Coordinates of N, CA, C and O and ligand atoms in Angstrom, one line a residue:
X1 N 7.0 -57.6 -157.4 CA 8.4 -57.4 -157.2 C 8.6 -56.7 -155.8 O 9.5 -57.0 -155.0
X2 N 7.4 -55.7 -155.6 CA 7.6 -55.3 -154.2 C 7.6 -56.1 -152.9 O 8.3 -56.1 -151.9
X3 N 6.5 -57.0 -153.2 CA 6.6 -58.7 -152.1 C 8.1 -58.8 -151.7 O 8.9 -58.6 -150.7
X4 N 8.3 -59.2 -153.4 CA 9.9 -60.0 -153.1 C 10.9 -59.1 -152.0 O 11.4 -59.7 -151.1
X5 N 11.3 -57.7 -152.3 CA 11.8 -57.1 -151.9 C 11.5 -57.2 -150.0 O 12.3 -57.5 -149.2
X6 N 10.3 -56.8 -149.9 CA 10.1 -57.1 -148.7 C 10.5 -58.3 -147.8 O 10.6 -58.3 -146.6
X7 N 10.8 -59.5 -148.6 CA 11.1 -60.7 -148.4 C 12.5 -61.1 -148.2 O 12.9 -61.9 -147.4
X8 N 13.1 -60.2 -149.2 CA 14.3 -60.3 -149.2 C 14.8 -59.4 -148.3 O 15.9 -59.7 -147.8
X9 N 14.2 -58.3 -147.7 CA 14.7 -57.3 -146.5 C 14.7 -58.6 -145.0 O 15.4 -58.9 -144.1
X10 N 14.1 -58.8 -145.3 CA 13.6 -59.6 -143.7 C 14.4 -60.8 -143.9 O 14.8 -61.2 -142.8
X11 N 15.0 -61.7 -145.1 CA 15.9 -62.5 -145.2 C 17.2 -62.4 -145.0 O 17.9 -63.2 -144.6
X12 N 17.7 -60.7 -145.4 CA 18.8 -60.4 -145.2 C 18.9 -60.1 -143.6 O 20.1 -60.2 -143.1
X13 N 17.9 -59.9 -142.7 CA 17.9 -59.2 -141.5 C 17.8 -60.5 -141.0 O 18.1 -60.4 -139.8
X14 N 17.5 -61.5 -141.3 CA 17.7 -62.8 -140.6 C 19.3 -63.5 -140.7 O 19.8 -64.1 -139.7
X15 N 19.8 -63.3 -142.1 CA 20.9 -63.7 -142.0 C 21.9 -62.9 -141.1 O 23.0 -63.4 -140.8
X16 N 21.6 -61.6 -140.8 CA 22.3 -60.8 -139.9 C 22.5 -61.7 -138.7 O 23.6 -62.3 -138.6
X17 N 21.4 -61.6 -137.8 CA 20.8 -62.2 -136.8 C 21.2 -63.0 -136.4 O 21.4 -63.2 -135.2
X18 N 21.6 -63.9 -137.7 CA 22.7 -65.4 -137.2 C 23.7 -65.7 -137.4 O 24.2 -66.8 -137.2
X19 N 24.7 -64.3 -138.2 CA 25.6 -64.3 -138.3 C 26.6 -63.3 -137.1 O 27.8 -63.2 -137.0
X20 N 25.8 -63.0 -136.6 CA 26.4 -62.1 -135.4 C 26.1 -63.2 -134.2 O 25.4 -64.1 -134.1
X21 N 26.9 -62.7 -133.4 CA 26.5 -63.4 -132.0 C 27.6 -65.0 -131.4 O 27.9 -65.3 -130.2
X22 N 27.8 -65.6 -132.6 CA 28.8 -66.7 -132.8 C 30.2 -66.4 -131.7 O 30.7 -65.3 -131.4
X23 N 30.4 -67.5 -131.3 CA 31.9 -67.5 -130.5 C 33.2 -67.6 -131.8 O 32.9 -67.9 -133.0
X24 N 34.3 -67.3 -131.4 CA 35.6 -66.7 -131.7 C 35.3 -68.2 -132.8 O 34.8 -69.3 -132.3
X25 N 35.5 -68.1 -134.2 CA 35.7 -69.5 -135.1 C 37.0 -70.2 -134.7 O 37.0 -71.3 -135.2
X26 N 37.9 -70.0 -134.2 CA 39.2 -70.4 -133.3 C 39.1 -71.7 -132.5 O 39.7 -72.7 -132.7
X27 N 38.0 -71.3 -131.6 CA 37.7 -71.9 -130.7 C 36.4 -73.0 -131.1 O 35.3 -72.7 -130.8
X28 N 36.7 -73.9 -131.6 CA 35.6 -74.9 -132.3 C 36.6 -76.2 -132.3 O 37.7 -76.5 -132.7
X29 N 35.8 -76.7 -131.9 CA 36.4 -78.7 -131.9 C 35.4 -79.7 -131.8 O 34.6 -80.0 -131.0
X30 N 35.8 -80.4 -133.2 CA 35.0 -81.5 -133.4 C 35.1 -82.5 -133.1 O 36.2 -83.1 -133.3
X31 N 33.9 -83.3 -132.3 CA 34.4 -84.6 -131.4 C 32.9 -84.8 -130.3 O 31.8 -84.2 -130.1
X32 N 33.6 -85.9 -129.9 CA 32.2 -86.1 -128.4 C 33.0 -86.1 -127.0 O 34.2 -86.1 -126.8
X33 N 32.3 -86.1 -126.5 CA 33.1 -86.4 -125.1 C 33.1 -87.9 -124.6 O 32.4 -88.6 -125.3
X34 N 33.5 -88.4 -123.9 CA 33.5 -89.8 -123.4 C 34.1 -90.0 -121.7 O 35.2 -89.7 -121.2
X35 N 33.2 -90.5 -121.3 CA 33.5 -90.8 -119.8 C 33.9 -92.3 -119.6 O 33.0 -93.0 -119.9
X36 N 35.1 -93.0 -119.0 CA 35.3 -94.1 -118.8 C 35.8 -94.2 -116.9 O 36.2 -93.5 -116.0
X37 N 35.4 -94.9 -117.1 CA 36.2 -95.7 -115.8 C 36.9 -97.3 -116.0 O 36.4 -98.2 -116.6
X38 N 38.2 -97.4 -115.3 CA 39.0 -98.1 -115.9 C 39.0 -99.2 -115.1 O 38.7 -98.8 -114.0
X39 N 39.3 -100.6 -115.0 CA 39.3 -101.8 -114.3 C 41.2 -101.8 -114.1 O 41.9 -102.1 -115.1
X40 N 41.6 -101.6 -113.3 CA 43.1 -101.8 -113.0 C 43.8 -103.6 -113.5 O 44.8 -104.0 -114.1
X41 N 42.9 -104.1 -113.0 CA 43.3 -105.5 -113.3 C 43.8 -106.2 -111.9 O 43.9 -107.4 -111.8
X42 N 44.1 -105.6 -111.0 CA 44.4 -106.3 -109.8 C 42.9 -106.7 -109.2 O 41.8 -106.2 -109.2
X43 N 43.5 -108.1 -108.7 CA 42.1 -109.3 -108.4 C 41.6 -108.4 -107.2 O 40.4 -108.1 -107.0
X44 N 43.0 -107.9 -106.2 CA 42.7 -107.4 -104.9 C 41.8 -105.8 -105.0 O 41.2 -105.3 -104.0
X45 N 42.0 -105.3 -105.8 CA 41.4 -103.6 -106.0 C 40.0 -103.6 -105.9 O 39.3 -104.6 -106.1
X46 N 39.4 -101.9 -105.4 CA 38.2 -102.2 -105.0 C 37.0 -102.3 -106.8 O 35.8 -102.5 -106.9
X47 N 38.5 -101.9 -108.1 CA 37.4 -101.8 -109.1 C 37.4 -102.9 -109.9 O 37.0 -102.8 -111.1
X48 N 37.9 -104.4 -109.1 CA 37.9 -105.5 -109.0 C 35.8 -105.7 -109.0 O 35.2 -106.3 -109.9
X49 N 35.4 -105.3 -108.1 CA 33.8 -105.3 -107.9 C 33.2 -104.4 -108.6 O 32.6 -104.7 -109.7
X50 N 33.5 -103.0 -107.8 CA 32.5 -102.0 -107.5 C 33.0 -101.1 -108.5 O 33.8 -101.5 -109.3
X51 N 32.7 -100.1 -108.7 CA 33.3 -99.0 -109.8 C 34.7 -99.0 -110.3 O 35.5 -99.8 -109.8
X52 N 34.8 -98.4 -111.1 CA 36.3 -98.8 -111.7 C 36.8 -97.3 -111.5 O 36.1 -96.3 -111.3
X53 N 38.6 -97.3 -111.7 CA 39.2 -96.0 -111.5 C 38.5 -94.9 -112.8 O 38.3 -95.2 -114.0
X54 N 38.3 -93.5 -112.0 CA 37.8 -92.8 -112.8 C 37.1 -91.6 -112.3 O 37.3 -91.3 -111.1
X55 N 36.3 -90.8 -113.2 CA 36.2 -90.9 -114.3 C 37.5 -90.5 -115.2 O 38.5 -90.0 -114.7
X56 N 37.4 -90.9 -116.7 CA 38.6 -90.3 -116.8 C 37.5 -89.6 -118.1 O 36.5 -90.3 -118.5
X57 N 37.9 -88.2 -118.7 CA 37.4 -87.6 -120.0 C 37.9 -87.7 -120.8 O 39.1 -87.4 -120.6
X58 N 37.5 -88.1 -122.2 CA 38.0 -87.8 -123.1 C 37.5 -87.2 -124.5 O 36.3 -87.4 -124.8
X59 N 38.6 -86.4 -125.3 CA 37.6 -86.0 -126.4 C 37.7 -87.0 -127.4 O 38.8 -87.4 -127.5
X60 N 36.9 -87.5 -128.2 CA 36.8 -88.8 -129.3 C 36.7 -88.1 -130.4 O 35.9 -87.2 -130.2
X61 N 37.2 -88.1 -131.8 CA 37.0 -87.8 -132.9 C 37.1 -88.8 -134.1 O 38.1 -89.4 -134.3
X62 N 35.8 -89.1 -134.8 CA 36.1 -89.9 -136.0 C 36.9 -88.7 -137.1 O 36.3 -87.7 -137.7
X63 N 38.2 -89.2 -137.1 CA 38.5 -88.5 -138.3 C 38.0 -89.1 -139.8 O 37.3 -88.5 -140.6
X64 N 38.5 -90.5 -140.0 CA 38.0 -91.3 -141.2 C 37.1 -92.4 -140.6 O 37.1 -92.6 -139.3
X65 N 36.5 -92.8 -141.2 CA 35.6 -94.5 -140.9 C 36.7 -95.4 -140.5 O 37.7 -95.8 -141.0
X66 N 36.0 -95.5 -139.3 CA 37.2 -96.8 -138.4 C 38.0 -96.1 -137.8 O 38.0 -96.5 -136.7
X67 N 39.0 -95.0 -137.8 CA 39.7 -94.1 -137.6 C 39.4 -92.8 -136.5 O 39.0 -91.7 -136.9
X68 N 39.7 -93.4 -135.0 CA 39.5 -92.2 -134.5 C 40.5 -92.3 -133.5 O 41.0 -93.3 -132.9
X69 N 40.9 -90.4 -133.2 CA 41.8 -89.8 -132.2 C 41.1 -89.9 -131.0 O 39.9 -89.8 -131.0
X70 N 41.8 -90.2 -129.8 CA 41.3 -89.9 -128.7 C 42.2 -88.8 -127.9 O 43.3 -88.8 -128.2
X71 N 41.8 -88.0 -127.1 CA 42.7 -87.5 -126.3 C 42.1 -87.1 -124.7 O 41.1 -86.5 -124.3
X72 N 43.0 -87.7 -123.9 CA 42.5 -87.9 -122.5 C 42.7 -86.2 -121.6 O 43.7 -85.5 -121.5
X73 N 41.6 -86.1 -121.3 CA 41.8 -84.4 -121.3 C 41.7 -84.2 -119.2 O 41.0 -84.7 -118.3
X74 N 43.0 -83.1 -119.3 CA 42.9 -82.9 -117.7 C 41.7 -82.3 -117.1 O 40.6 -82.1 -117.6
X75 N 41.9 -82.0 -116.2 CA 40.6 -81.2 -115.4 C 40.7 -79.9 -115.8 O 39.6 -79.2 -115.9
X76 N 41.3 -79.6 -116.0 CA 42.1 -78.0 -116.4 C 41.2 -78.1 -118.0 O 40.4 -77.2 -118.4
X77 N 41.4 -79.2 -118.7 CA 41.4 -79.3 -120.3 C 39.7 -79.7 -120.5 O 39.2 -79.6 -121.6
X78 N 39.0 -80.0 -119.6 CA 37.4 -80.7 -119.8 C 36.6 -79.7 -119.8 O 35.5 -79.8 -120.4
X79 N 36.8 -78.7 -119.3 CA 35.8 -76.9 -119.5 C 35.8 -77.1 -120.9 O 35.0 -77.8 -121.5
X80 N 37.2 -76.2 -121.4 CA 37.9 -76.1 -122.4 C 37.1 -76.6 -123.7 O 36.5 -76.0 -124.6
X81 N 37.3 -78.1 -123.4 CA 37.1 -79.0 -124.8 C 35.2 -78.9 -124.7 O 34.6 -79.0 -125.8
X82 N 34.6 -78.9 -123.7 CA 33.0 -79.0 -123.9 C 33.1 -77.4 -124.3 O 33.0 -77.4 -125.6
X83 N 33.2 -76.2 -123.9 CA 33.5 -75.2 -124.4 C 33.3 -75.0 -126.2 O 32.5 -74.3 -126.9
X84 N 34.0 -75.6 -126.4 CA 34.9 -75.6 -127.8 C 33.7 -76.4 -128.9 O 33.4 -76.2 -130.1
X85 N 33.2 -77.5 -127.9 CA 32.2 -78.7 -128.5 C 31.2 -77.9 -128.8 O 30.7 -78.0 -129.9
X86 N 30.7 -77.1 -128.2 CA 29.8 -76.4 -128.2 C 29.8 -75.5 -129.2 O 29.2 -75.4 -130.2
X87 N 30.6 -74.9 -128.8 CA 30.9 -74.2 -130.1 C 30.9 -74.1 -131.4 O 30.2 -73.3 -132.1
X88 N 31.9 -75.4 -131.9 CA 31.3 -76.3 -133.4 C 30.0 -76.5 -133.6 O 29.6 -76.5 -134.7
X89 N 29.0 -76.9 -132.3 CA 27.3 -77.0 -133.1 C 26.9 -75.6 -133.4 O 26.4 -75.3 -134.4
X90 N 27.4 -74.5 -132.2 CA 26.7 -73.4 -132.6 C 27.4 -72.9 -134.3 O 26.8 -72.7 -135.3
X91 N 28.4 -72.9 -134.1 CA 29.1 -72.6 -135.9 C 28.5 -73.7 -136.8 O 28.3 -73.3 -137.9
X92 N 28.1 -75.0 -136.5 CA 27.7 -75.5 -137.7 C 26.1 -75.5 -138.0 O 25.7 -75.8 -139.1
X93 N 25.5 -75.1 -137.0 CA 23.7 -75.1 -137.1 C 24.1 -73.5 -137.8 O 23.4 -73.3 -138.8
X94 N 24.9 -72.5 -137.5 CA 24.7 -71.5 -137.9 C 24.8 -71.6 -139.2 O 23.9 -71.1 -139.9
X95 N 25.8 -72.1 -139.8 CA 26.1 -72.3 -141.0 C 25.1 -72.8 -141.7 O 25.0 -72.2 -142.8
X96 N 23.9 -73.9 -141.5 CA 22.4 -74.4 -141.7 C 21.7 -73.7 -141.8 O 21.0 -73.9 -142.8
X97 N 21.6 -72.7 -141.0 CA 20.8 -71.6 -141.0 C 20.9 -71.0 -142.2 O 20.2 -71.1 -143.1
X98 N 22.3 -70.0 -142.1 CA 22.3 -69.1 -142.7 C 22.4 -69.7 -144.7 O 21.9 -69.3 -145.7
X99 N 22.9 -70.5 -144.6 CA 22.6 -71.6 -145.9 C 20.9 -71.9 -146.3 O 20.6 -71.4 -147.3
X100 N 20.1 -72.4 -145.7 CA 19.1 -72.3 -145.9 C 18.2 -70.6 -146.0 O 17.2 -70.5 -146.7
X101 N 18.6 -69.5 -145.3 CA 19.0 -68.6 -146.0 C 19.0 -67.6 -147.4 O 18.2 -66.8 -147.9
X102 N 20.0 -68.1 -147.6 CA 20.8 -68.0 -148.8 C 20.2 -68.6 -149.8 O 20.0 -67.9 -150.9
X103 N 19.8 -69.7 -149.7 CA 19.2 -70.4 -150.6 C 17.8 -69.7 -151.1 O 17.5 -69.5 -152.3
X104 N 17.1 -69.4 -150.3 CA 15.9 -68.4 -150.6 C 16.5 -67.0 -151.3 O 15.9 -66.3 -152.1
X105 N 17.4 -66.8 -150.9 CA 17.5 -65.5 -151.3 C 18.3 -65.8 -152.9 O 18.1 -65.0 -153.9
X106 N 18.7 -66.5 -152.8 CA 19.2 -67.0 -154.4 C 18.0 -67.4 -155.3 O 18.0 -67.0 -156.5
X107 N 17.2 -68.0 -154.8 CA 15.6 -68.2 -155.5 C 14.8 -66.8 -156.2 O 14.2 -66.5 -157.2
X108 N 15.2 -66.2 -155.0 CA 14.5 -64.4 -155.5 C 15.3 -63.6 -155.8 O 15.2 -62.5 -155.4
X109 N 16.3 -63.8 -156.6 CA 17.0 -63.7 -157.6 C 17.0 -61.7 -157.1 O 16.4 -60.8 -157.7
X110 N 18.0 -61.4 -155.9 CA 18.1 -60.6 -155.3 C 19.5 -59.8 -155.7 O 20.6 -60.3 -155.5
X111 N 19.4 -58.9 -156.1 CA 20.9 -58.3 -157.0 C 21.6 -58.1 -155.8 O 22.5 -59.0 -155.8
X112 N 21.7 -57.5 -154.8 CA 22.1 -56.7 -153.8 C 23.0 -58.3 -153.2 O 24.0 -58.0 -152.5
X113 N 22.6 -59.8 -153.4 CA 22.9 -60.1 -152.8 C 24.3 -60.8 -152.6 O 24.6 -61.4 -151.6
X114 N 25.2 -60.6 -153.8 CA 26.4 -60.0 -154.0 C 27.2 -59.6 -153.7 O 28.4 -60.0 -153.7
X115 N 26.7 -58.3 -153.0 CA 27.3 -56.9 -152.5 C 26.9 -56.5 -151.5 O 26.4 -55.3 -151.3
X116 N 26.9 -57.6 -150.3 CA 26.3 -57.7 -148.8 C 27.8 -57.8 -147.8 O 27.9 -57.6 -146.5
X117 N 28.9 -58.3 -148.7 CA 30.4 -58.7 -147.9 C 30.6 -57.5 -146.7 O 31.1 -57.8 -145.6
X118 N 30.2 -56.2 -147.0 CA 31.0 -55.3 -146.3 C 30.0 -55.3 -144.6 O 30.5 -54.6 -143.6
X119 N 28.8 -55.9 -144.5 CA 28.0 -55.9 -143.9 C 27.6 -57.0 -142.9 O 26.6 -57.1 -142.2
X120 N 28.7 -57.7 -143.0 CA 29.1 -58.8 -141.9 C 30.4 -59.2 -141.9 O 30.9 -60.3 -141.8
X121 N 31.0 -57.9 -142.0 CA 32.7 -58.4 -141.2 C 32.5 -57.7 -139.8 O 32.2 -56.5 -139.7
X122 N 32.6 -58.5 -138.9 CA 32.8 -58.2 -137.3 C 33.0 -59.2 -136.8 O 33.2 -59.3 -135.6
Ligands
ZN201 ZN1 41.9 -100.9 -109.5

């Protein structure tokens, strides 16, 4: 039992560990980024040949199968949105994390582990 205990110290101090540090949950957006360059259609233009007008960014989101938003993001808006992208992996690997976790500590059948709420609000 004392093992366990030890086990369960070092699991709770892990879940600490990844539960701090996270950016603002606000700030999260799910999506990819996408770089296009666009063909104008004039026979005479130079992206008639050679490169096409661009780049232009955008963020792509499958909401349903088959179904996705795009939104063409300014220069101002392309920080922003990789920002944000980033973000969503760090919140959702953390969420992996701390779930895998959890799951051990549910296995060792840990009483305390209940009555941990007040020790990760920040
Ligand atoms: Zn053109």
């Amino acid at each position: 039992m004392r093992k366990n205990n030890g086990r369960a110290k070092k699991l709770f101090e892990r879940r600490e560990i990844l539960a701090s540090g996270l950016p603002a949950f606000a700030e999260i957006v799910r999506g990819s980024l996408v770089t296009r360059y666009r063909r104008c259609g004039k026979p005479s233009c130079h992206c008639a040949q050679g490169e096409g007008h661009g780049p232009a960014h955008y963020l792509v989101v499958t909401l349903q199968p088959g179904k996705t938003e795009q939104i063409l993001l300014s220069e101002e808006m392309l920080p922003v949105a990789q920002q944000f992208l980033d973000n969503y992996k760090r919140w959702w690997a953390a969420a992996e994390k701390v779930s895998a976790v959890n799951r051990r500590l549910l296995r060792l059948r840990v009483p305390a582990l209940g009555k941990s709420r007040r020790n990760t609000s920040h």
